[in-house]
Amino acid sequence: DTEVTQTPKHLVMGMTNKKSLKCEQHMGHRAMYWYKQKAKKPPELMFVYSYEKLSINESVPSRFSPECPNSSLLNLHLHALQPEDSALYLCASSQGRAFEAFFGQGTRLTVV
Amino acid sequence: AQSVTQPDIHITVSEGASLELRCNYSYGATPYLFWYVQSPGQGLQLLLKYFSGDTLVQGIKGFEAEFKRSQSSFNLRKPSVHWSDAAEYFCAVGASVDYKLSFGAGTTVTVRA
């Protein structure tokens, strides 16, 4: 199983809403990632969890709050987002540093 | 820090013709190199990777890439493209010292009948 599963696939939320994106992998990977991708652009790294601890935060605004409840799950909690936060949010996992990352299908987020 | 350049923003190729996508990287040590493909609205799928060893690597969907240290390049090739190869292609470089994967800007491939 080389699958990373993301839910939901699509999400529309208002600027005052609170929502969460979920990501799951069962490959035994110990590193999990959140990326943000705008149209026609490469993915931009947001957060990295290694062994369930936050390893990298790429200066992401606090309205994005990651959580890693266990080694298979990764959440991204969203609160008070802005329209410019509309994007494809991709989750990925890997065995560790310098290993290939496996990506989920993404959540298409629209903030209205 | 590592970086990647994909010089071609958009390439149009006829079905059945060969395809080559260029990728140049910048990294002081031995790079870990990847090619990913992304169809519209989808996630990224790994085509192939280079860590060490044979500089010509084979991937999925009939793709191959050649690592040339002297040119800091990792170009992707396919001998005969299919209409389903129309997509966005990203070259990426990783390092052993951290988890960051640096992506190039991407190359959009259009396949004409």
PDB file of C-alpha atoms in Angstrom:
ATOM      1  CA  ASP A   1       0.000   0.000   0.000  1.00  0.00           C
ATOM      2  CA  THR A   2       1.669   3.195  -1.183  1.00  0.00           C
ATOM      3  CA  GLU A   3      -1.310   5.408  -0.641  1.00  0.00           C
ATOM      4  CA  VAL A   4      -1.728   8.660   1.193  1.00  0.00           C
ATOM      5  CA  THR A   5      -5.394   9.434   1.731  1.00  0.00           C
ATOM      6  CA  GLN A   6      -6.687  12.960   2.176  1.00  0.00           C
ATOM      7  CA  THR A   7     -10.159  14.067   3.180  1.00  0.00           C
ATOM      8  CA  PRO A   8     -12.142  15.934   2.158  1.00  0.00           C
ATOM      9  CA  LYS A   9     -11.336  16.269  -1.539  1.00  0.00           C
ATOM     10  CA  HIS A  10     -13.062  19.638  -1.750  1.00  0.00           C
ATOM     11  CA  LEU A  11     -13.829  22.189   0.944  1.00  0.00           C
ATOM     12  CA  VAL A  12     -15.528  25.561   0.792  1.00  0.00           C
ATOM     13  CA  MET A  13     -15.361  27.610   3.964  1.00  0.00           C
ATOM     14  CA  GLY A  14     -16.160  31.108   5.098  1.00  0.00           C
ATOM     15  CA  MET A  15     -13.582  33.379   6.636  1.00  0.00           C
ATOM     16  CA  THR A  16     -15.033  32.884  10.123  1.00  0.00           C
ATOM     17  CA  ASN A  17     -15.286  29.095   9.933  1.00  0.00           C
ATOM     18  CA  LYS A  18     -13.142  26.453  11.581  1.00  0.00           C
ATOM     19  CA  LYS A  19     -12.415  23.323   9.579  1.00  0.00           C
ATOM     20  CA  SER A  20      -9.851  20.543   9.486  1.00  0.00           C
ATOM     21  CA  LEU A  21      -8.061  18.667   6.734  1.00  0.00           C
ATOM     22  CA  LYS A  22      -7.127  15.067   7.380  1.00  0.00           C
ATOM     23  CA  CYS A  23      -4.366  12.864   6.039  1.00  0.00           C
ATOM     24  CA  GLU A  24      -3.650   9.187   6.632  1.00  0.00           C
ATOM     25  CA  GLN A  25      -0.905   6.794   5.564  1.00  0.00           C
ATOM     26  CA  HIS A  26      -0.262   3.166   6.431  1.00  0.00           C
ATOM     27  CA  MET A  27       3.207   2.769   4.948  1.00  0.00           C
ATOM     28  CA  GLY A  28       4.974   3.049   8.295  1.00  0.00           C
ATOM     29  CA  HIS A  29       6.507   6.357   7.247  1.00  0.00           C
ATOM     30  CA  ARG A  30       7.783   8.482  10.109  1.00  0.00           C
ATOM     31  CA  ALA A  31       7.843  11.800   8.280  1.00  0.00           C
ATOM     32  CA  MET A  32       4.662  13.588   7.183  1.00  0.00           C
ATOM     33  CA  TYR A  33       4.279  16.864   5.388  1.00  0.00           C
ATOM     34  CA  TRP A  34       1.781  19.575   4.503  1.00  0.00           C
ATOM     35  CA  TYR A  35       2.273  21.480   1.271  1.00  0.00           C
ATOM     36  CA  LYS A  36       0.272  24.328  -0.256  1.00  0.00           C
ATOM     37  CA  GLN A  37       0.008  24.605  -4.018  1.00  0.00           C
ATOM     38  CA  LYS A  38      -1.396  27.532  -5.962  1.00  0.00           C
ATOM     39  CA  ALA A  39      -2.436  27.135  -9.575  1.00  0.00           C
ATOM     40  CA  LYS A  40       0.424  26.746 -12.040  1.00  0.00           C
ATOM     41  CA  LYS A  41       2.995  26.781  -9.203  1.00  0.00           C
ATOM     42  CA  PRO A  42       5.084  24.100  -7.504  1.00  0.00           C
ATOM     43  CA  PRO A  43       4.123  22.882  -4.040  1.00  0.00           C
ATOM     44  CA  GLU A  44       5.354  25.008  -1.144  1.00  0.00           C
ATOM     45  CA  LEU A  45       6.319  23.287   2.081  1.00  0.00           C
ATOM     46  CA  MET A  46       4.319  24.352   5.123  1.00  0.00           C
ATOM     47  CA  PHE A  47       5.057  21.844   7.903  1.00  0.00           C
ATOM     48  CA  VAL A  48       7.039  18.682   8.512  1.00  0.00           C
ATOM     49  CA  TYR A  49       6.434  16.183  11.298  1.00  0.00           C
ATOM     50  CA  SER A  50       9.117  13.671  12.119  1.00  0.00           C
ATOM     51  CA  TYR A  51       8.312  10.898  14.587  1.00  0.00           C
ATOM     52  CA  GLU A  52       5.140  12.779  15.477  1.00  0.00           C
ATOM     53  CA  LYS A  53       7.000  15.924  16.461  1.00  0.00           C
ATOM     54  CA  LEU A  54       6.906  19.177  14.535  1.00  0.00           C
ATOM     55  CA  SER A  55      10.249  19.421  12.795  1.00  0.00           C
ATOM     56  CA  ILE A  56       9.755  22.270  10.344  1.00  0.00           C
ATOM     57  CA  ASN A  57       7.361  25.213  10.280  1.00  0.00           C
ATOM     58  CA  GLU A  58       8.018  27.363   7.251  1.00  0.00           C
ATOM     59  CA  SER A  59       6.799  30.556   8.917  1.00  0.00           C
ATOM     60  CA  VAL A  60       3.199  29.626   8.260  1.00  0.00           C
ATOM     61  CA  PRO A  61       0.532  31.993   9.699  1.00  0.00           C
ATOM     62  CA  SER A  62      -1.047  30.815  12.937  1.00  0.00           C
ATOM     63  CA  ARG A  63      -4.440  30.484  11.266  1.00  0.00           C
ATOM     64  CA  PHE A  64      -3.011  27.144  10.059  1.00  0.00           C
ATOM     65  CA  SER A  65      -2.446  24.723  12.927  1.00  0.00           C
ATOM     66  CA  PRO A  66      -0.992  21.262  12.281  1.00  0.00           C
ATOM     67  CA  GLU A  67      -1.487  18.242  14.493  1.00  0.00           C
ATOM     68  CA  CYS A  68      -0.034  14.743  14.375  1.00  0.00           C
ATOM     69  CA  PRO A  69      -2.149  12.511  16.668  1.00  0.00           C
ATOM     70  CA  ASN A  70      -0.142   9.377  15.805  1.00  0.00           C
ATOM     71  CA  SER A  71       2.344   8.091  13.274  1.00  0.00           C
ATOM     72  CA  SER A  72      -0.341   7.434  10.648  1.00  0.00           C
ATOM     73  CA  LEU A  73      -2.420  10.590  10.903  1.00  0.00           C
ATOM     74  CA  LEU A  74      -1.828  14.227  10.166  1.00  0.00           C
ATOM     75  CA  ASN A  75      -4.357  17.019  10.510  1.00  0.00           C
ATOM     76  CA  LEU A  76      -4.370  20.640   9.466  1.00  0.00           C
ATOM     77  CA  HIS A  77      -6.738  22.832  11.451  1.00  0.00           C
ATOM     78  CA  LEU A  78      -7.960  25.947   9.701  1.00  0.00           C
ATOM     79  CA  HIS A  79      -9.365  29.047  11.356  1.00  0.00           C
ATOM     80  CA  ALA A  80     -10.106  32.566  10.151  1.00  0.00           C
ATOM     81  CA  LEU A  81      -8.637  31.983   6.718  1.00  0.00           C
ATOM     82  CA  GLN A  82      -8.380  34.593   4.005  1.00  0.00           C
ATOM     83  CA  PRO A  83      -9.457  34.248   0.356  1.00  0.00           C
ATOM     84  CA  GLU A  84      -5.789  34.160  -0.665  1.00  0.00           C
ATOM     85  CA  ASP A  85      -5.459  30.905   1.292  1.00  0.00           C
ATOM     86  CA  SER A  86      -7.549  29.194  -1.377  1.00  0.00           C
ATOM     87  CA  ALA A  87      -5.306  26.521  -2.877  1.00  0.00           C
ATOM     88  CA  LEU A  88      -4.690  22.787  -3.230  1.00  0.00           C
ATOM     89  CA  TYR A  89      -3.389  21.415   0.076  1.00  0.00           C
ATOM     90  CA  LEU A  90      -1.248  18.344  -0.319  1.00  0.00           C
ATOM     91  CA  CYS A  91      -0.208  15.882   2.326  1.00  0.00           C
ATOM     92  CA  ALA A  92       2.828  13.669   1.822  1.00  0.00           C
ATOM     93  CA  SER A  93       4.818  11.091   3.736  1.00  0.00           C
ATOM     94  CA  SER A  94       8.283   9.575   3.479  1.00  0.00           C
ATOM     95  CA  GLN A  95      10.536   7.144   5.297  1.00  0.00           C
ATOM     96  CA  GLY A  96      12.736  10.022   6.342  1.00  0.00           C
ATOM     97  CA  ARG A  97      15.219  12.577   5.096  1.00  0.00           C
ATOM     98  CA  ALA A  98      16.200  12.294   1.445  1.00  0.00           C
ATOM     99  CA  PHE A  99      13.681   9.546   0.738  1.00  0.00           C
ATOM    100  CA  GLU A 100      10.998   9.996  -1.874  1.00  0.00           C
ATOM    101  CA  ALA A 101       7.775  11.565  -0.707  1.00  0.00           C
ATOM    102  CA  PHE A 102       4.427  10.008  -1.527  1.00  0.00           C
ATOM    103  CA  PHE A 103       1.646  12.516  -2.046  1.00  0.00           C
ATOM    104  CA  GLY A 104      -2.063  12.365  -1.468  1.00  0.00           C
ATOM    105  CA  GLN A 105      -4.577  13.607  -4.022  1.00  0.00           C
ATOM    106  CA  GLY A 106      -4.999  16.859  -2.160  1.00  0.00           C
ATOM    107  CA  THR A 107      -7.828  18.931  -0.749  1.00  0.00           C
ATOM    108  CA  ARG A 108      -9.045  21.747  -2.964  1.00  0.00           C
ATOM    109  CA  LEU A 109      -9.818  24.555  -0.493  1.00  0.00           C
ATOM    110  CA  THR A 110     -11.855  27.597  -1.402  1.00  0.00           C
ATOM    111  CA  VAL A 111     -12.226  30.409   1.135  1.00  0.00           C
ATOM    112  CA  VAL A 112     -15.193  32.698   0.526  1.00  0.00           C
TER     113      VAL A 112
ATOM    114  CA  ALA B   1      20.435  25.280   0.258  1.00  0.00           C
ATOM    115  CA  GLN B   2      19.423  23.266  -2.760  1.00  0.00           C
ATOM    116  CA  SER B   3      17.538  24.666  -5.765  1.00  0.00           C
ATOM    117  CA  VAL B   4      16.152  23.448  -9.068  1.00  0.00           C
ATOM    118  CA  THR B   5      15.684  25.110 -12.444  1.00  0.00           C
ATOM    119  CA  GLN B   6      13.383  23.824 -15.141  1.00  0.00           C
ATOM    120  CA  PRO B   7      14.161  26.023 -18.145  1.00  0.00           C
ATOM    121  CA  ASP B   8      11.110  25.059 -20.197  1.00  0.00           C
ATOM    122  CA  ILE B   9       7.769  26.389 -18.985  1.00  0.00           C
ATOM    123  CA  HIS B  10       5.721  24.701 -21.690  1.00  0.00           C
ATOM    124  CA  ILE B  11       6.489  21.987 -24.242  1.00  0.00           C
ATOM    125  CA  THR B  12       4.177  20.773 -26.996  1.00  0.00           C
ATOM    126  CA  VAL B  13       4.904  17.400 -28.533  1.00  0.00           C
ATOM    127  CA  SER B  14       3.105  15.201 -31.051  1.00  0.00           C
ATOM    128  CA  GLU B  15       1.777  11.860 -29.947  1.00  0.00           C
ATOM    129  CA  GLY B  16       4.355   9.195 -30.689  1.00  0.00           C
ATOM    130  CA  ALA B  17       7.235  11.660 -30.707  1.00  0.00           C
ATOM    131  CA  SER B  18      10.027  11.677 -28.147  1.00  0.00           C
ATOM    132  CA  LEU B  19      10.036  13.979 -25.148  1.00  0.00           C
ATOM    133  CA  GLU B  20      12.871  15.456 -23.118  1.00  0.00           C
ATOM    134  CA  LEU B  21      12.367  17.713 -20.112  1.00  0.00           C
ATOM    135  CA  ARG B  22      15.314  19.589 -18.696  1.00  0.00           C
ATOM    136  CA  CYS B  23      16.242  19.953 -15.054  1.00  0.00           C
ATOM    137  CA  ASN B  24      19.280  21.639 -13.532  1.00  0.00           C
ATOM    138  CA  TYR B  25      19.973  21.547  -9.829  1.00  0.00           C
ATOM    139  CA  SER B  26      22.222  23.376  -7.418  1.00  0.00           C
ATOM    140  CA  TYR B  27      23.492  21.561  -4.349  1.00  0.00           C
ATOM    141  CA  GLY B  28      26.922  21.273  -2.799  1.00  0.00           C
ATOM    142  CA  ALA B  29      26.807  17.610  -1.874  1.00  0.00           C
ATOM    143  CA  THR B  30      25.369  14.516  -3.498  1.00  0.00           C
ATOM    144  CA  PRO B  31      21.797  15.350  -4.426  1.00  0.00           C
ATOM    145  CA  TYR B  32      18.758  13.160  -4.166  1.00  0.00           C
ATOM    146  CA  LEU B  33      16.789  13.810  -7.351  1.00  0.00           C
ATOM    147  CA  PHE B  34      13.193  13.129  -8.252  1.00  0.00           C
ATOM    148  CA  TRP B  35      10.730  13.626 -11.078  1.00  0.00           C
ATOM    149  CA  TYR B  36       7.047  13.943 -10.262  1.00  0.00           C
ATOM    150  CA  VAL B  37       4.041  14.223 -12.571  1.00  0.00           C
ATOM    151  CA  GLN B  38       0.787  15.979 -11.750  1.00  0.00           C
ATOM    152  CA  SER B  39      -2.449  15.784 -13.705  1.00  0.00           C
ATOM    153  CA  PRO B  40      -4.894  18.696 -13.304  1.00  0.00           C
ATOM    154  CA  GLY B  41      -6.413  18.832  -9.822  1.00  0.00           C
ATOM    155  CA  GLN B  42      -4.511  15.758  -8.684  1.00  0.00           C
ATOM    156  CA  GLY B  43      -1.664  15.016  -6.351  1.00  0.00           C
ATOM    157  CA  LEU B  44       1.922  14.397  -7.392  1.00  0.00           C
ATOM    158  CA  GLN B  45       2.982  10.972  -8.578  1.00  0.00           C
ATOM    159  CA  LEU B  46       6.607   9.898  -8.376  1.00  0.00           C
ATOM    160  CA  LEU B  47       7.987   8.938 -11.792  1.00  0.00           C
ATOM    161  CA  LEU B  48      11.532   8.080 -10.779  1.00  0.00           C
ATOM    162  CA  LYS B  49      14.326   8.888  -8.367  1.00  0.00           C
ATOM    163  CA  TYR B  50      18.110   9.001  -8.256  1.00  0.00           C
ATOM    164  CA  PHE B  51      20.062   8.456  -5.059  1.00  0.00           C
ATOM    165  CA  SER B  52      23.325   6.897  -6.221  1.00  0.00           C
ATOM    166  CA  GLY B  53      24.749   4.262  -8.545  1.00  0.00           C
ATOM    167  CA  ASP B  54      23.784   3.921 -12.194  1.00  0.00           C
ATOM    168  CA  THR B  55      23.264   7.387 -13.605  1.00  0.00           C
ATOM    169  CA  LEU B  56      20.513   6.245 -15.978  1.00  0.00           C
ATOM    170  CA  VAL B  57      17.399   5.468 -14.009  1.00  0.00           C
ATOM    171  CA  GLN B  58      14.207   3.886 -15.209  1.00  0.00           C
ATOM    172  CA  GLY B  59      10.842   4.922 -13.921  1.00  0.00           C
ATOM    173  CA  ILE B  60       7.198   4.210 -14.375  1.00  0.00           C
ATOM    174  CA  LYS B  61       5.141   4.865 -17.517  1.00  0.00           C
ATOM    175  CA  GLY B  62       8.174   4.355 -19.770  1.00  0.00           C
ATOM    176  CA  PHE B  63      10.133   7.347 -18.474  1.00  0.00           C
ATOM    177  CA  GLU B  64      13.857   7.454 -17.819  1.00  0.00           C
ATOM    178  CA  ALA B  65      16.243  10.110 -16.558  1.00  0.00           C
ATOM    179  CA  GLU B  66      19.979  10.584 -16.691  1.00  0.00           C
ATOM    180  CA  PHE B  67      22.028  12.148 -13.905  1.00  0.00           C
ATOM    181  CA  LYS B  68      25.008  14.145 -15.152  1.00  0.00           C
ATOM    182  CA  ARG B  69      27.064  15.474 -12.280  1.00  0.00           C
ATOM    183  CA  SER B  70      29.337  17.540 -14.545  1.00  0.00           C
ATOM    184  CA  GLN B  71      26.340  19.419 -15.912  1.00  0.00           C
ATOM    185  CA  SER B  72      24.295  19.430 -12.684  1.00  0.00           C
ATOM    186  CA  SER B  73      21.446  18.028 -14.709  1.00  0.00           C
ATOM    187  CA  PHE B  74      18.795  15.361 -14.364  1.00  0.00           C
ATOM    188  CA  ASN B  75      16.830  15.368 -17.616  1.00  0.00           C
ATOM    189  CA  LEU B  76      13.711  13.291 -18.102  1.00  0.00           C
ATOM    190  CA  ARG B  77      13.045  11.428 -21.354  1.00  0.00           C
ATOM    191  CA  LYS B  78      10.408   9.295 -22.959  1.00  0.00           C
ATOM    192  CA  PRO B  79      10.909   7.724 -26.397  1.00  0.00           C
ATOM    193  CA  SER B  80       7.266   7.871 -27.506  1.00  0.00           C
ATOM    194  CA  VAL B  81       4.646   9.969 -25.758  1.00  0.00           C
ATOM    195  CA  HIS B  82       1.018   9.079 -25.352  1.00  0.00           C
ATOM    196  CA  TRP B  83      -1.869  11.528 -25.079  1.00  0.00           C
ATOM    197  CA  SER B  84      -2.153  10.554 -21.397  1.00  0.00           C
ATOM    198  CA  ASP B  85       1.318  12.011 -20.754  1.00  0.00           C
ATOM    199  CA  ALA B  86      -0.117  15.528 -20.974  1.00  0.00           C
ATOM    200  CA  ALA B  87       0.449  16.909 -17.480  1.00  0.00           C
ATOM    201  CA  GLU B  88       2.666  19.099 -15.319  1.00  0.00           C
ATOM    202  CA  TYR B  89       6.123  17.717 -14.570  1.00  0.00           C
ATOM    203  CA  PHE B  90       8.187  18.744 -11.564  1.00  0.00           C
ATOM    204  CA  CYS B  91      11.834  18.057 -10.923  1.00  0.00           C
ATOM    205  CA  ALA B  92      12.832  18.092  -7.251  1.00  0.00           C
ATOM    206  CA  VAL B  93      16.001  17.822  -5.206  1.00  0.00           C
ATOM    207  CA  GLY B  94      16.339  16.653  -1.644  1.00  0.00           C
ATOM    208  CA  ALA B  95      19.177  16.590   0.850  1.00  0.00           C
ATOM    209  CA  SER B  96      20.219  14.165   3.533  1.00  0.00           C
ATOM    210  CA  VAL B  97      20.500  16.921   6.138  1.00  0.00           C
ATOM    211  CA  ASP B  98      16.826  17.903   6.277  1.00  0.00           C
ATOM    212  CA  TYR B  99      13.373  17.041   5.076  1.00  0.00           C
ATOM    213  CA  LYS B 100      13.040  19.842   2.562  1.00  0.00           C
ATOM    214  CA  LEU B 101      12.279  18.955  -1.015  1.00  0.00           C
ATOM    215  CA  SER B 102      12.983  21.812  -3.425  1.00  0.00           C
ATOM    216  CA  PHE B 103      10.818  21.814  -6.526  1.00  0.00           C
ATOM    217  CA  GLY B 104      11.432  23.400  -9.875  1.00  0.00           C
ATOM    218  CA  ALA B 105       8.778  25.678 -11.335  1.00  0.00           C
ATOM    219  CA  GLY B 106       7.417  22.844 -13.448  1.00  0.00           C
ATOM    220  CA  THR B 107       7.045  22.135 -17.154  1.00  0.00           C
ATOM    221  CA  THR B 108       3.611  21.808 -18.728  1.00  0.00           C
ATOM    222  CA  VAL B 109       3.498  19.152 -21.428  1.00  0.00           C
ATOM    223  CA  THR B 110       0.825  19.318 -24.105  1.00  0.00           C
ATOM    224  CA  VAL B 111       0.391  16.366 -26.463  1.00  0.00           C
ATOM    225  CA  ARG B 112      -1.154  17.004 -29.860  1.00  0.00           C
ATOM    226  CA  ALA B 113      -2.762  14.302 -31.934  1.00  0.00           C
TER     227      ALA B 113
END
